[in-house]
Structure formats: C-alpha cells, structure tokens
Amino acid sequence: MGILEVKNVNKSFSGLKALQNVNLSVEEGKIHAIIGPNGAGKSTLLNCFIGKLLPDSGTVTFDGQSLLGIPPHKINQTGVSRVFQTPEIFTDLSVIDNVMIPCFARRDGSFSLHAVKRVEDEAEVRDKAEQMLVDVNMADKRDMTASSLSRGDKRRLEMAMCLAQDPKLLLLDEPTAGMARADTNNTIELLADIQSKRHITMAVIEHDMHVVFSLAQKISVLAQGTVIVEDLPENIKGNPKVQEAYLGGAH
Amino acid sequence: MFSETRKNDHLLLLLFAIVTLAGPILLAPLGAGYPDLLQRFCIFGIFAIGFNILFGLTGYLSFGHAAFLGVGSYSAVWMFKLLTMNVIPALILAVLIAGLFSLLIGYISLRRSGIYFSILTLAFAQMSFSLAYSVLTPITNGETGLQLSLKDPRILDATNTSGSLPSTNLFGLTMNSTAKVDFLGMTLQFNIGFYFCAIMLIIAFYISMRIFRSPFGLMLRAIKTNQTRLNYTGINTRPYTLAAFVISGMYAGLAGGLMACTDPLAGAERMQWTASGEVVLMTILGGAGTLLGPVLGAGFIKYFENIFSKINDNVLHNTFAFLPDGLEDFVVSILHVFVGKGWHLTLGVLFMMVVIFLPGGLIEGANRILSWLRTRGKAGDNTAESKETTTTKTAVNPAE
Ligand SMILES: Nc1ncnc2c1ncn2[C@@H]1O[C@H](COP(=O)(O)OP(=O)(O)OP(=O)(O)O)[C@@H](O)[C@H]1O
Ligand SMILES: [Mg+2]
C-alpha cells in the first residue's frame, strides 16, 4: 500500500471530463513521475491532493487519512507540499523571507501570534532557511526581491520553500520548466540527493523526459483524464499505448 | 530618519520620540505649535498607524474604521460620566470595547476579500453611524452627542462642588493645563494633554514597529503578496487577518478615547464614512506599509486642513491686494473654491498628485530626495551602502 492512494477519482469541469476513474498509488520514499500530453489532467490531479479541488467522486488518502474536504493549510500541515506549475511565491518579499515563512509555518503551526521576537533574531529559523538557499544554489540571491528573479530561479525558490517544510510528500508540477540546461541538471541532482538522504516521497509531473528517466522509480501515464499505463521506467519507453497517447495528444 | 532599514530600528524610534516630544518647539515656527493641533497630530497619527497594520501589511482596505474611533470616544465619555475623570480607565475601556466591536465586524467582513470586504466594512460603519445617530439614543445621546453633565455619578471622584464641569485628568494632572514660555519671539505651549497623547503615539509607534519586524508581521505581509501560497504553506490566513483587524480596531479605539480625553464629548459624526475615508487618505498619502508614512500622512493632512480651512475670502483679498482690482477678484474667485469649506477639493488634488507621481507616498518622496542627496554628496564610494538600503527597503516597504 502506498503513502498516497488515489482510487476512482473523477472530476469534470462543466461537461469536460478532466479526470476519469484515475487510480494511482505512490509508494513511500519513491519518486513517482506523472507524464502525459498537455491537457491530460495532470495538474488537475494534483489539485485534488492539496485541497484546491474536490473530486466529483473517488477517494484520495495520504498516510491512511482522507484528504478530501480538508482545507489546504491542514493538508499542508500533515506533510504535503506542492511546487506549482506557475511559481507561487511571495513576490514582494525578499528571497530569504520567502523561505523563512514556510519554516515558521512548520515550527509554529497554522497560526501563532508571534510578535515578541524580531524575524532577524530567530537564528534557528534563519539558519535553516539559509541552508535551504544553499541547497538550491541561491545563497547569493538571499536579499533580492523575489519578483526580480528569473523564471527558473523563482521555481528553485519555490522548491526551497517546500523543502524547508520537511514534507513527507512533495508534489512537483513541472519543476524544471523554464530552467536552463545546467539548472535542470542541478535540480535533478538536488531532488535525487534529497530523496536518498531524507526519503521524501515525491510525485513529479514533467514533460522533460531526461528529468523523468533520471529520477522516476515509477511512472504513470495520463491521457485525456485516464491513467493508461502505470509501470517501471524501463517498461514505459517501448510501450505502444504511451507512444500512441503522445502522438494522439499532438493532434 | 526616513530610511527604514531593519538595522537602525532603535535609532528610528529614538528620533521619532525626540521629534514627537519636541513637537511644540519644532512646529511653532510653522504656526502649528499650539496644543489643540498638536494633539490632533498625535491622535490621528495613532489612528493611521493602526489602520496601516491592517491595510499596509495585509492589503485589506477597510472603509469602516471610523466606527471604532467613535466607539472608543463613546466608551471613554461613559467612563468619565460613570466612574472617574481620570483618563486611564476611560482609555482602557475605549480600547477594549473597540477591540470587541472590531472582532465582531472583522469576523463577518473577513469572510470576503477585495472590494467586497471594503463594502462590508463600509456598510457596518454606516450602520453603526445610523445606530449611534438615532436608534441608540439612550447610549449615544443621538444628534446632540454624548456630553458630561453635573448630574453624572462619577462614583470614584470626590463630589464636585464647584458648579462647573470637571475636566479630564491623569491622576490629578489636568489634561488642558498649559505652560506658556516665550522663546525667540514665539510663544511655546507645553500642554499636559499633548504630552499624554505624544507618549501614547510613541508607544503606538513602538508596538507597530515590533509587529512589522516580527514573524507575525511577516505573515501579514505574505497575505498581501500571495494569500494562496500562504494557504498551501500550512498557514490559516483568517485568524491572521482577524488579528490584524482587531489590533487596528483597538488603535482606532485608543485614538477615539484620546479624542474624548482632550475634549470630553462624543458624537455620531465621528463614525461617518468621511472619517473612515480620511484615515485611508492619510495612510496612502504618507506611504502604506511603511512605519513612518501613516504618521506623516496624518500630520500632513491635519496641518493643511488647519491652514486651508481657516483661509476665507478676506484673507485671500488681503494676500492678492497687490494685483489690479479685476485680476484680484478673478484670482480670489478661483482660489475661493479651494479654501475654507472647499479644503477637501485641495486635499483631493493633492491626493491625486501623490498617487500619480509618488505611488509610495510622502515616504517615497523623502527617500528619493535622501538618496539623491546621498549620491550627490558621496558619489562613488558609497554605492554599496545605498544599494543595500534600496534592496532592504523593497523588502520592507511593499508600498506599490
Ligand atoms: N479550473 C478549471 N476549470 C475549467 N477547466 C479546467 C480547470 N482546470 C483545468 N481545466 C481543464 O482540464 C483539462 C486538464 O487540465 P490540466 O491543467 O490538468 O492539464 P495538464 O495535464 O496539467 O496540462 P499541461 O501539461 O498543459 O499543464 C484541460 O482541458 C483544462 O482546460
Ligand atoms: Mg499542468
């Protein structure tokens, strides 16, 4: 049994069936890739895990508990973090503040009237945030305002923010889109490193096959709202169904 | 004094305290050194500082904060009537009741955001105004306003035998007692009421500074920038916005209470939407989201209100007497609409200019002048420092 279990999930948007009877099982400590053509429903599926969307039917359980109908902040507090397809960061704040916020959320819970100490004096939290920036190679951008970062850097920042929470399950929606080749390779290294050291379970949506095959230990292929194949990476490449889905999706 | 980097907080606070306490001396040359106006600077400064904690940090624009100001005034006057003329119990009650009141209004209004939130707060404030004006006459004394009377119990105070209304005091120090000193041809007025308000302002500023710098303040700022991200980062934003709303409501209650301390009466007009709008203007004009901006904006508006609303046609005729008669009449008839009761027109024009040319408010203007002076003064050798100031500032003042 996986740490994340998705059973018979359906979701339609005013007639458009975005997800149809989706089943998915993400094993603890593994990197599970979700691939598929544009509009297949990959992001919609992740939205059902984090409290952004409520499926029409089906179940989603994480660590044995249902995630459906639970508000986003509570889901996050149980250990699920997500990197979005379009970076969601605090654009008006400095890079270091961006990373400190999730650290505070982790330490103090979903609400705390913490107004006695100054942010600067929270050495423990700051050190952790700074370490995260080092991990994603952004230490030199510490004091920049987040809005002035490049697209790839925004994504790496968001990844640092999610990792700072020590999540049990990390959901990554196209983590390397908009990154230069070198940064993509750094990201692959970073994710592989985190997985081997911290055993964080990951579900990664990715179009870049180099990333997928470097990281994934299991792959689900989604096309037109259904999982057509779930298999080990070595069996995916040659699978005729997968090739057909990608060719079909191109039309 | 305007660079609000996090490092020089102590210096900023010290300067703020000195400038505030020296107000009667510093502002005397500007013709603003008399107690009544100085007290208004402090009171509206407190009101705006509190408003800024909600609007400047979280971005939630309330159009109903005058309601809390009014509630504070009524509570304070009731304390003067029932208990004692000492200002301390009055202020405590003012802050508490305004806090409870803002908890109720905030709890409901914060179910929506953006324009709907603003409209809800406006609706609540107008309801409070109507209630105070008519329905709740036994509590508010309706149109006339709540005033002291000789028949009030004032159970803690000694029986009043003087036959005149007692005045507010701080453990015996009468609020409206003033020491006059002649200095360089000016009359400096040192007034107990002003110093009391000034100390309250300094405390209010200090608390706001602590909130700005705290993890709590960081969360409030994050709400303004990206509430969605904050939700998916495990933060429940509702209690944060509610806390900010209640804190700013308590500030408004304190300001309303102080108004009653300096002049012990309370009227429904204090709750009107124009009063709510004024604090919005003060905050934006000075620089929303900055520490000093709201105080500056409040002082600016109250100062110019004082000047412009006093000018009448006679003054204008005297000023422009040097012009030929026809031209004089023409100029006066044009300027007439901008002064006296037309002061709001001037305010409107000023406000538009600031919003268009200085979207960060007066603080941005001051910062621009300072950095211009700095680059001119020490061209070259100081670029690192000024760059650091700007980056920290963008992080500290999310003013755009
Ligand atoms: N909130 C929504 N309302 C209506 N339709 C939606 C909504 N979200 C997604 N859809 C539709 O559902 C389908 C699946 O979208 P989704 O974003 O999940 O695709 P995807 O697999 O992530 O694609 P991409 O690779 O381009 O990111 C698309 O047809 C999209 O237009
Ligand atoms: Mg997508």
Coordinates of C-alpha atoms in Angstrom, one line a residue, chain A:
Chain A
M1 CA 0.0 0.0 0.0
G2 CA 1.3 3.4 -1.0
I3 CA 1.6 6.5 1.2
L4 CA -0.7 8.3 -1.3
E5 CA -3.6 6.2 -2.6
V6 CA -5.9 7.6 -5.3
K7 CA -8.9 5.5 -6.2
N8 CA -11.5 6.0 -8.9
V9 CA -11.2 9.8 -8.9
N10 CA -13.5 11.7 -11.3
K11 CA -13.6 15.4 -12.0
S12 CA -15.4 17.3 -14.7
F13 CA -15.5 20.9 -15.5
S14 CA -18.9 21.8 -16.8
G15 CA -19.1 18.7 -19.0
L16 CA -15.4 18.4 -19.8
K17 CA -14.2 15.2 -18.2
A18 CA -10.8 16.2 -16.8
L19 CA -10.3 13.1 -14.7
Q20 CA -11.9 9.7 -15.3
N21 CA -11.6 6.9 -12.8
V22 CA -8.0 7.8 -12.0
N23 CA -6.1 5.3 -9.8
L24 CA -2.7 6.0 -8.5
S25 CA -0.5 4.6 -5.8
V26 CA 2.6 6.4 -4.7
E27 CA 5.0 4.3 -2.7
E28 CA 6.7 5.8 0.4
G29 CA 10.1 7.1 -0.3
K30 CA 9.9 6.8 -4.0
I31 CA 9.8 9.3 -6.8
H32 CA 6.7 8.7 -8.9
A33 CA 6.5 10.6 -12.2
I34 CA 3.2 11.5 -13.8
I35 CA 3.6 12.2 -17.5
G36 CA 1.2 12.8 -20.3
P37 CA 0.3 15.3 -23.1
N38 CA -0.9 18.8 -22.5
G39 CA -4.4 19.0 -21.1
A40 CA -4.2 15.4 -19.9
G41 CA -5.3 16.4 -16.4
K42 CA -2.0 16.1 -14.6
S43 CA -2.3 19.4 -12.7
T44 CA -6.0 18.8 -12.0
L45 CA -5.0 15.6 -10.4
L46 CA -2.5 17.3 -8.1
N47 CA -5.1 19.9 -7.3
C48 CA -7.3 17.1 -5.8
F49 CA -4.4 16.2 -3.4
I50 CA -3.9 19.7 -1.8
G51 CA -7.4 20.8 -1.2
K52 CA -7.6 23.0 -4.2
L53 CA -10.2 20.9 -6.0
L54 CA -12.8 18.5 -4.6
P55 CA -13.2 15.5 -6.9
D56 CA -16.8 14.6 -8.0
S57 CA -16.2 11.1 -6.8
G58 CA -13.5 8.7 -5.6
T59 CA -11.1 8.8 -2.7
V60 CA -7.6 10.3 -2.0
T61 CA -5.9 9.1 1.1
F62 CA -2.5 10.1 2.4
D63 CA -0.9 8.2 5.3
G64 CA -4.2 6.4 5.7
Q65 CA -6.3 9.6 6.1
S66 CA -8.6 11.0 3.5
L67 CA -7.6 14.4 2.1
L68 CA -10.9 15.2 0.6
G69 CA -12.8 18.2 2.1
I70 CA -9.9 19.2 4.2
P71 CA -8.7 22.9 3.9
P72 CA -5.4 23.4 2.2
H73 CA -3.5 24.6 5.3
K74 CA -4.4 21.5 7.2
I75 CA -3.4 19.2 4.4
N76 CA -0.1 21.0 4.2
Q77 CA 0.4 20.7 8.0
T78 CA 0.1 16.9 7.6
G79 CA 3.1 17.0 5.4
V80 CA 2.1 17.6 1.8
S81 CA 3.9 20.5 -0.1
R82 CA 3.5 21.5 -3.7
V83 CA 5.5 23.3 -6.2
F84 CA 3.1 24.8 -8.7
Q85 CA 3.3 24.9 -12.5
T86 CA 3.4 28.7 -12.4
P87 CA 5.6 29.6 -9.5
E88 CA 3.6 30.7 -6.4
I89 CA 6.0 32.8 -4.3
F90 CA 5.8 36.0 -2.3
T91 CA 6.9 38.3 -5.0
D92 CA 7.1 41.5 -2.8
L93 CA 9.3 39.9 -0.2
S94 CA 13.0 39.1 -0.2
V95 CA 14.2 35.7 -1.1
I96 CA 15.2 34.8 2.5
D97 CA 11.8 35.9 3.8
N98 CA 10.2 33.7 1.3
V99 CA 12.0 30.7 2.7
M100 CA 11.6 31.8 6.3
I101 CA 7.8 31.8 6.1
P102 CA 7.4 28.1 5.5
C103 CA 10.0 27.5 8.2
F104 CA 7.8 29.4 10.6
A105 CA 4.7 27.6 9.4
R106 CA 6.5 24.3 10.2
R107 CA 7.7 25.4 13.6
D108 CA 4.6 27.4 14.8
G109 CA 1.7 25.7 13.1
S110 CA -1.1 27.2 11.1
F111 CA -1.5 30.3 13.4
S112 CA 0.6 31.9 16.0
L113 CA 0.6 35.4 17.4
H114 CA 4.4 35.5 17.4
A115 CA 5.2 39.2 17.8
V116 CA 7.8 39.4 20.5
K117 CA 11.0 38.3 18.7
R118 CA 12.1 40.0 15.6
V119 CA 12.4 37.9 12.5
E120 CA 16.2 38.6 12.4
D121 CA 16.6 37.3 15.9
E122 CA 15.1 33.9 15.1
A123 CA 18.5 32.5 14.4
E124 CA 17.4 28.9 14.2
V125 CA 14.8 29.5 11.6
R126 CA 17.1 31.8 9.6
D127 CA 19.9 29.3 9.6
K128 CA 17.6 26.7 8.3
A129 CA 16.3 29.0 5.6
E130 CA 19.8 30.0 4.6
Q131 CA 20.8 26.3 4.4
M132 CA 17.8 25.7 2.0
L133 CA 19.0 28.5 -0.2
V134 CA 22.5 27.0 -0.3
D135 CA 20.9 23.6 -1.2
V136 CA 19.2 25.2 -4.2
N137 CA 22.2 27.2 -5.2
M138 CA 20.6 30.6 -4.5
A139 CA 22.5 31.8 -1.4
D140 CA 23.9 34.8 -3.4
K141 CA 20.3 35.9 -4.2
R142 CA 19.3 36.0 -0.5
D143 CA 18.4 39.7 -0.3
M144 CA 16.9 40.1 -3.7
T145 CA 13.2 40.8 -4.0
A146 CA 11.6 37.6 -5.3
S147 CA 9.8 39.4 -8.1
S148 CA 13.1 40.3 -9.7
L149 CA 14.2 36.6 -10.1
S150 CA 14.3 34.8 -13.4
R151 CA 11.6 32.2 -14.0
G152 CA 14.0 29.3 -13.3
D153 CA 15.1 30.9 -10.0
K154 CA 11.5 31.5 -9.0
R155 CA 11.0 27.8 -9.4
R156 CA 14.1 26.9 -7.4
L157 CA 13.0 29.3 -4.7
E158 CA 9.6 27.7 -4.6
M159 CA 11.3 24.3 -4.3
A160 CA 13.4 25.6 -1.4
M161 CA 10.2 26.9 0.3
C162 CA 8.6 23.5 0.0
L163 CA 11.7 21.6 1.1
A164 CA 12.1 23.9 4.1
Q165 CA 8.9 22.4 5.5
D166 CA 10.4 18.9 5.6
P167 CA 7.4 17.5 3.8
K168 CA 6.6 13.8 3.8
L169 CA 5.1 14.1 0.3
L170 CA 6.4 16.6 -2.2
L171 CA 4.3 17.4 -5.3
L172 CA 6.2 18.9 -8.1
D173 CA 4.4 20.4 -11.1
E174 CA 6.9 20.7 -13.9
P175 CA 9.8 21.7 -11.6
T176 CA 12.3 22.3 -14.4
A177 CA 10.1 24.2 -16.9
G178 CA 11.8 27.5 -17.8
M179 CA 15.2 26.4 -16.5
A180 CA 18.4 26.5 -18.4
R181 CA 20.0 23.1 -19.0
A182 CA 22.6 23.5 -16.2
D183 CA 19.9 24.4 -13.7
T184 CA 17.8 21.5 -14.8
N185 CA 20.7 19.2 -14.1
N186 CA 21.3 20.8 -10.7
T187 CA 17.6 20.3 -9.9
I188 CA 17.8 16.6 -10.9
E189 CA 20.8 16.2 -8.6
L190 CA 19.1 18.1 -5.8
L191 CA 15.9 16.0 -6.0
A192 CA 17.9 12.7 -6.2
D193 CA 20.0 13.8 -3.3
I194 CA 17.0 14.8 -1.1
Q195 CA 15.3 11.5 -1.9
S196 CA 18.3 9.4 -1.0
K197 CA 19.1 11.4 2.2
R198 CA 15.7 12.4 3.5
H199 CA 13.5 9.8 1.9
I200 CA 10.9 12.3 0.9
T201 CA 8.2 10.8 -1.3
M202 CA 7.7 12.7 -4.5
A203 CA 5.2 12.9 -7.2
V204 CA 6.6 14.8 -10.2
I205 CA 4.8 16.0 -13.3
E206 CA 7.3 16.5 -16.0
H207 CA 7.5 17.0 -19.8
D208 CA 11.2 16.8 -19.9
M209 CA 12.0 13.0 -20.5
H210 CA 15.6 13.5 -19.4
V211 CA 14.3 14.6 -16.0
V212 CA 11.7 11.8 -15.9
F213 CA 14.1 9.0 -16.7
S214 CA 16.8 10.3 -14.4
L215 CA 14.6 10.4 -11.4
A216 CA 11.5 8.3 -11.6
Q217 CA 11.2 4.9 -10.0
K218 CA 7.6 4.5 -11.2
I219 CA 5.8 6.3 -14.0
S220 CA 2.1 6.9 -14.6
V221 CA 1.0 8.0 -18.0
L222 CA -2.1 10.1 -18.0
A223 CA -4.0 10.8 -21.3
Q224 CA -7.4 12.5 -21.6
G225 CA -8.1 12.2 -17.9
T226 CA -7.3 8.5 -17.5
V227 CA -4.2 6.6 -16.4
I228 CA -3.4 4.5 -19.4
V229 CA -0.2 2.9 -18.0
E230 CA 1.5 2.6 -14.6
D231 CA 4.8 0.9 -14.8
L232 CA 8.5 0.9 -14.1
P233 CA 10.5 3.4 -16.2
E234 CA 12.2 0.7 -18.3
N235 CA 8.9 -0.6 -19.5
I236 CA 7.4 2.8 -20.4
K237 CA 9.6 3.8 -23.3
G238 CA 8.7 0.9 -25.5
N239 CA 5.0 0.8 -24.6
P240 CA 2.9 1.3 -27.7
K241 CA 0.0 2.8 -25.7
V242 CA 2.3 5.6 -24.4
Q243 CA 3.6 6.4 -27.9
E244 CA 0.0 6.5 -29.2
A245 CA -1.1 8.8 -26.4
Y246 CA 1.7 11.3 -27.1
L247 CA 1.1 11.2 -30.9
G248 CA -2.7 11.4 -30.3
G249 CA -2.2 14.3 -27.9
A250 CA -0.2 16.2 -30.5
H251 CA -3.2 16.5 -32.9

